[in-house]
Amino acid sequence: MSGWRCDGVTFRYPEAEVNALEGVSMEAPAGGCTAVLGPNGSGKSTLLRILLGTLMAEAGTAEFDGRRLTAWSRPELARAVGVVPQGEEAAFPIAVRELVAMGRYPHLGPWRREGAADRRAVEEAMRRCDVSDFAARPVATLSGGERQRARVARALAQEPRALALDEPTAALDVSHEMAIWELLRHLARAGTTVLVVTHNLNLAARYADRLVLLHRGRVAAAGTPAQVLTRDTVERVYGWPVRVVPHPGPGPDAGAPQVVPLAGEACGTIQLREEEGHAA
Ligand code: ADP
Ligand code: MG
């Protein structure tokens, strides 16, 4: 069995009063796109850190490609898995091309010299993420969205067999957001294991094969988009009234469940009705 898998993972940050993860079991099969969803603070980034071996579970096990994360050496894992962490690390005073070329570090030989294959991988990653035009610009001068695309390009330049991305499209406009999702689907179909944390339920439903929905550190639902994104589950986990409608098409994802949060009067009536119904 390859890809990621974890069983009964529990984790608490030092000094925290509650567990960030509690008995979490999930899998992200090789050659598929798995999306991790959940409200703010539900444990998505923590789960990713467990699956990347940067945090150790207190109970339970986590493995990548059939081996416990604790059995992987850092350099080995760095060659296998490309990572786009959440948010900004300090903007290095370097150009975009240098940032993207950092993705090649795990592959460079003892003299750290780039070869033709390294340069090709860097150019190709910049092209795919639409950052070639500002390859020479200092990273610090990019907009949030441009920088985000450069960070994705760095992970791609690594040519990893798996990719883990934490909210990679958070700062992107519609066309660049769609382009990243198209890219992720393309990579997954070509055999890359893709694990992506996102708040975009509707794009996750269209692009991911499997969803894992976290709620207060536990798995609230997991499975296909249609299994996970039901009105009941979404309303319970997010605490907001919604309707779930099929994507109207056209396109390969026509019929995918799309979550529409209600607003205004509709929202008020529904909350009232639910309070009565639940007799809380
Ligand atoms: P998400 O990515 O879903 O927003 P996180 O995994 O970042 O959630 O956080 C899960 C829980 O763990 C939250 O309650 C958060 O406040 C807490 N947490 C996250 N990072 C730390 C940390 N370094 N120290 C203490 N608590 C943390
Ligand atoms: Mg997070």
Short mmCIF file of C-alpha atoms in Angstrom, two decimals, residues 4-181:
data_model
loop_
_atom_site.label_atom_id
_atom_site.label_comp_id
_atom_site.label_asym_id
_atom_site.label_seq_id
_atom_site.Cartn_x
_atom_site.Cartn_y
_atom_site.Cartn_z
CA TRP A 4 -0.17 8.19 3.18
CA ARG A 5 -1.99 6.36 5.87
CA CYS A 6 -2.55 6.96 9.54
CA ASP A 7 -4.34 5.03 12.24
CA GLY A 8 -5.62 6.32 15.54
CA VAL A 9 -3.36 9.36 15.60
CA THR A 10 -3.62 11.50 18.71
CA PHE A 11 -1.55 14.63 19.25
CA ARG A 12 -1.51 17.48 21.76
CA TYR A 13 0.71 20.55 21.58
CA PRO A 14 2.72 21.26 24.74
CA GLU A 15 0.69 23.53 27.05
CA ALA A 16 -2.50 23.05 25.00
CA GLU A 17 -5.58 22.07 26.96
CA VAL A 18 -7.13 19.81 24.36
CA ASN A 19 -5.81 17.38 21.79
CA ALA A 20 -5.28 18.91 18.34
CA LEU A 21 -5.90 15.43 16.88
CA GLU A 22 -7.86 12.65 18.54
CA GLY A 23 -7.86 9.13 17.11
CA VAL A 24 -7.49 10.23 13.50
CA SER A 25 -7.41 7.47 10.88
CA MET A 26 -7.29 8.35 7.21
CA GLU A 27 -5.55 7.55 3.98
CA ALA A 28 -4.37 9.39 0.89
CA PRO A 29 -3.81 6.66 -1.70
CA ALA A 30 -0.95 6.88 -4.18
CA GLY A 31 -1.82 8.36 -7.52
CA GLY A 32 -4.92 10.10 -6.20
CA CYS A 33 -5.86 13.57 -5.00
CA THR A 34 -7.06 13.67 -1.40
CA ALA A 35 -8.33 16.90 0.13
CA VAL A 36 -8.36 17.59 3.87
CA LEU A 37 -11.17 19.94 4.87
CA GLY A 38 -12.43 21.38 8.13
CA PRO A 39 -13.11 24.62 10.00
CA ASN A 40 -10.30 26.83 11.31
CA GLY A 41 -8.45 25.07 14.09
CA SER A 42 -9.89 21.63 13.30
CA GLY A 43 -6.41 20.10 13.00
CA LYS A 44 -5.69 20.14 9.26
CA SER A 45 -2.17 21.59 9.46
CA THR A 46 -1.36 19.41 12.47
CA LEU A 47 -2.41 16.30 10.54
CA LEU A 48 -0.19 17.37 7.65
CA ARG A 49 2.78 17.83 10.02
CA ILE A 50 2.20 14.33 11.40
CA LEU A 51 2.10 12.92 7.87
CA LEU A 52 5.33 14.75 7.02
CA GLY A 53 7.09 13.49 10.12
CA THR A 54 7.68 16.96 11.55
CA LEU A 55 5.44 16.15 14.52
CA MET A 56 5.29 12.76 16.23
CA ALA A 57 1.97 11.23 17.18
CA GLU A 58 1.56 10.44 20.87
CA ALA A 59 -0.66 7.51 20.03
CA GLY A 60 -1.34 5.80 16.74
CA THR A 61 0.81 5.40 13.66
CA ALA A 62 1.48 7.35 10.48
CA GLU A 63 3.16 5.98 7.39
CA PHE A 64 4.16 7.03 3.91
CA ASP A 65 4.56 4.46 1.15
CA GLY A 66 4.22 1.61 3.59
CA ARG A 67 6.87 2.77 6.09
CA ARG A 68 6.43 4.54 9.40
CA LEU A 69 7.40 8.20 9.15
CA THR A 70 9.86 7.58 11.97
CA ALA A 71 11.73 5.12 9.70
CA TRP A 72 12.37 7.68 6.94
CA SER A 73 15.56 9.70 6.99
CA ARG A 74 15.12 13.43 6.37
CA PRO A 75 16.97 13.44 2.99
CA GLU A 76 15.05 10.38 1.81
CA LEU A 77 11.72 11.97 2.62
CA ALA A 78 12.80 15.28 1.07
CA ARG A 79 13.43 13.54 -2.25
CA ALA A 80 10.09 11.74 -2.15
CA VAL A 81 7.70 14.43 -0.90
CA GLY A 82 7.29 18.04 -2.04
CA VAL A 83 5.78 20.35 0.55
CA VAL A 84 4.01 23.70 0.33
CA PRO A 85 3.53 24.76 3.97
CA GLN A 86 0.75 27.05 5.10
CA GLY A 87 1.46 30.76 5.16
CA GLU A 88 4.67 32.61 4.67
CA GLU A 89 8.09 31.67 5.76
CA ALA A 90 10.35 34.75 5.88
CA ALA A 91 10.78 36.09 2.35
CA PHE A 92 14.38 35.25 1.48
CA PRO A 93 16.27 38.05 -0.28
CA ILE A 94 16.50 35.94 -3.41
CA ALA A 95 15.04 35.87 -6.91
CA VAL A 96 12.10 33.69 -7.88
CA ARG A 97 14.26 31.36 -9.93
CA GLU A 98 16.55 30.76 -6.95
CA LEU A 99 13.57 30.02 -4.73
CA VAL A 100 12.23 27.49 -7.23
CA ALA A 101 15.73 26.00 -7.66
CA MET A 102 15.78 25.29 -3.89
CA GLY A 103 13.40 22.47 -4.77
CA ARG A 104 16.35 20.72 -6.44
CA TYR A 105 18.53 20.67 -3.28
CA PRO A 106 17.55 17.15 -2.20
CA HIS A 107 18.66 15.87 -5.62
CA LEU A 108 21.96 17.71 -6.04
CA GLY A 109 25.22 15.81 -5.81
CA PRO A 110 27.96 16.45 -3.26
CA TRP A 111 29.20 19.55 -5.10
CA ARG A 112 25.73 21.12 -5.15
CA ARG A 113 26.08 22.02 -8.81
CA GLU A 114 22.97 22.23 -10.97
CA GLY A 115 23.01 20.01 -14.04
CA ALA A 116 20.93 20.19 -17.20
CA ALA A 117 18.19 18.01 -15.69
CA ASP A 118 17.97 20.32 -12.67
CA ARG A 119 17.68 23.40 -14.86
CA ARG A 120 14.98 21.73 -16.97
CA ALA A 121 12.97 20.81 -13.87
CA VAL A 122 13.17 24.39 -12.60
CA GLU A 123 12.11 25.93 -15.93
CA GLU A 124 9.26 23.45 -16.30
CA ALA A 125 8.00 24.07 -12.75
CA MET A 126 8.07 27.86 -13.30
CA ARG A 127 6.19 27.47 -16.57
CA ARG A 128 3.51 25.29 -15.04
CA CYS A 129 2.94 27.75 -12.19
CA ASP A 130 3.02 30.77 -14.51
CA VAL A 131 5.95 32.49 -12.78
CA SER A 132 8.52 32.37 -15.64
CA ASP A 133 7.88 36.03 -16.44
CA PHE A 134 9.20 37.17 -13.09
CA ALA A 135 11.96 34.58 -12.65
CA ALA A 136 14.52 37.35 -11.99
CA ARG A 137 12.38 39.39 -9.56
CA PRO A 138 13.19 39.30 -5.83
CA VAL A 139 10.63 37.12 -4.05
CA ALA A 140 9.93 39.94 -1.59
CA THR A 141 8.54 42.16 -4.39
CA LEU A 142 5.86 39.64 -5.49
CA SER A 143 2.19 39.88 -4.62
CA GLY A 144 0.83 37.27 -2.21
CA GLY A 145 -0.61 35.23 -5.06
CA GLU A 146 2.54 35.39 -7.17
CA ARG A 147 4.66 34.31 -4.22
CA GLN A 148 2.29 31.44 -3.53
CA ARG A 149 2.67 30.21 -7.12
CA ALA A 150 6.45 30.43 -6.78
CA ARG A 151 6.25 28.27 -3.63
CA VAL A 152 4.20 25.67 -5.50
CA ALA A 153 6.77 25.81 -8.31
CA ARG A 154 9.54 25.10 -5.79
CA ALA A 155 7.73 21.93 -4.68
CA LEU A 156 7.16 20.86 -8.31
CA ALA A 157 10.80 21.46 -9.24
CA GLN A 158 11.61 18.75 -6.73
CA GLU A 159 9.79 16.27 -9.02
CA PRO A 160 8.55 14.41 -5.96
CA ARG A 161 6.37 11.33 -6.07
CA ALA A 162 4.04 12.91 -3.53
CA LEU A 163 2.96 16.47 -2.84
CA ALA A 164 1.54 17.89 0.38
CA LEU A 165 0.08 21.39 0.15
CA ASP A 166 -1.45 23.43 2.97
CA GLU A 167 -3.99 25.90 1.57
CA PRO A 168 -1.98 26.44 -1.62
CA THR A 169 -4.63 28.57 -3.32
CA ALA A 170 -5.53 30.77 -0.36
CA ALA A 171 -4.30 34.03 -1.91
CA LEU A 172 -4.97 33.29 -5.57
CA ASP A 173 -7.44 34.84 -8.02
CA VAL A 174 -9.92 32.56 -9.78
CA SER A 175 -7.85 31.76 -12.85
CA HIS A 176 -4.68 31.01 -10.92
CA GLU A 177 -6.62 29.03 -8.35
CA MET A 178 -8.21 26.94 -11.09
CA ALA A 179 -4.84 26.51 -12.79
CA ILE A 180 -3.32 25.08 -9.60
CA TRP A 181 -6.22 22.63 -9.18
#
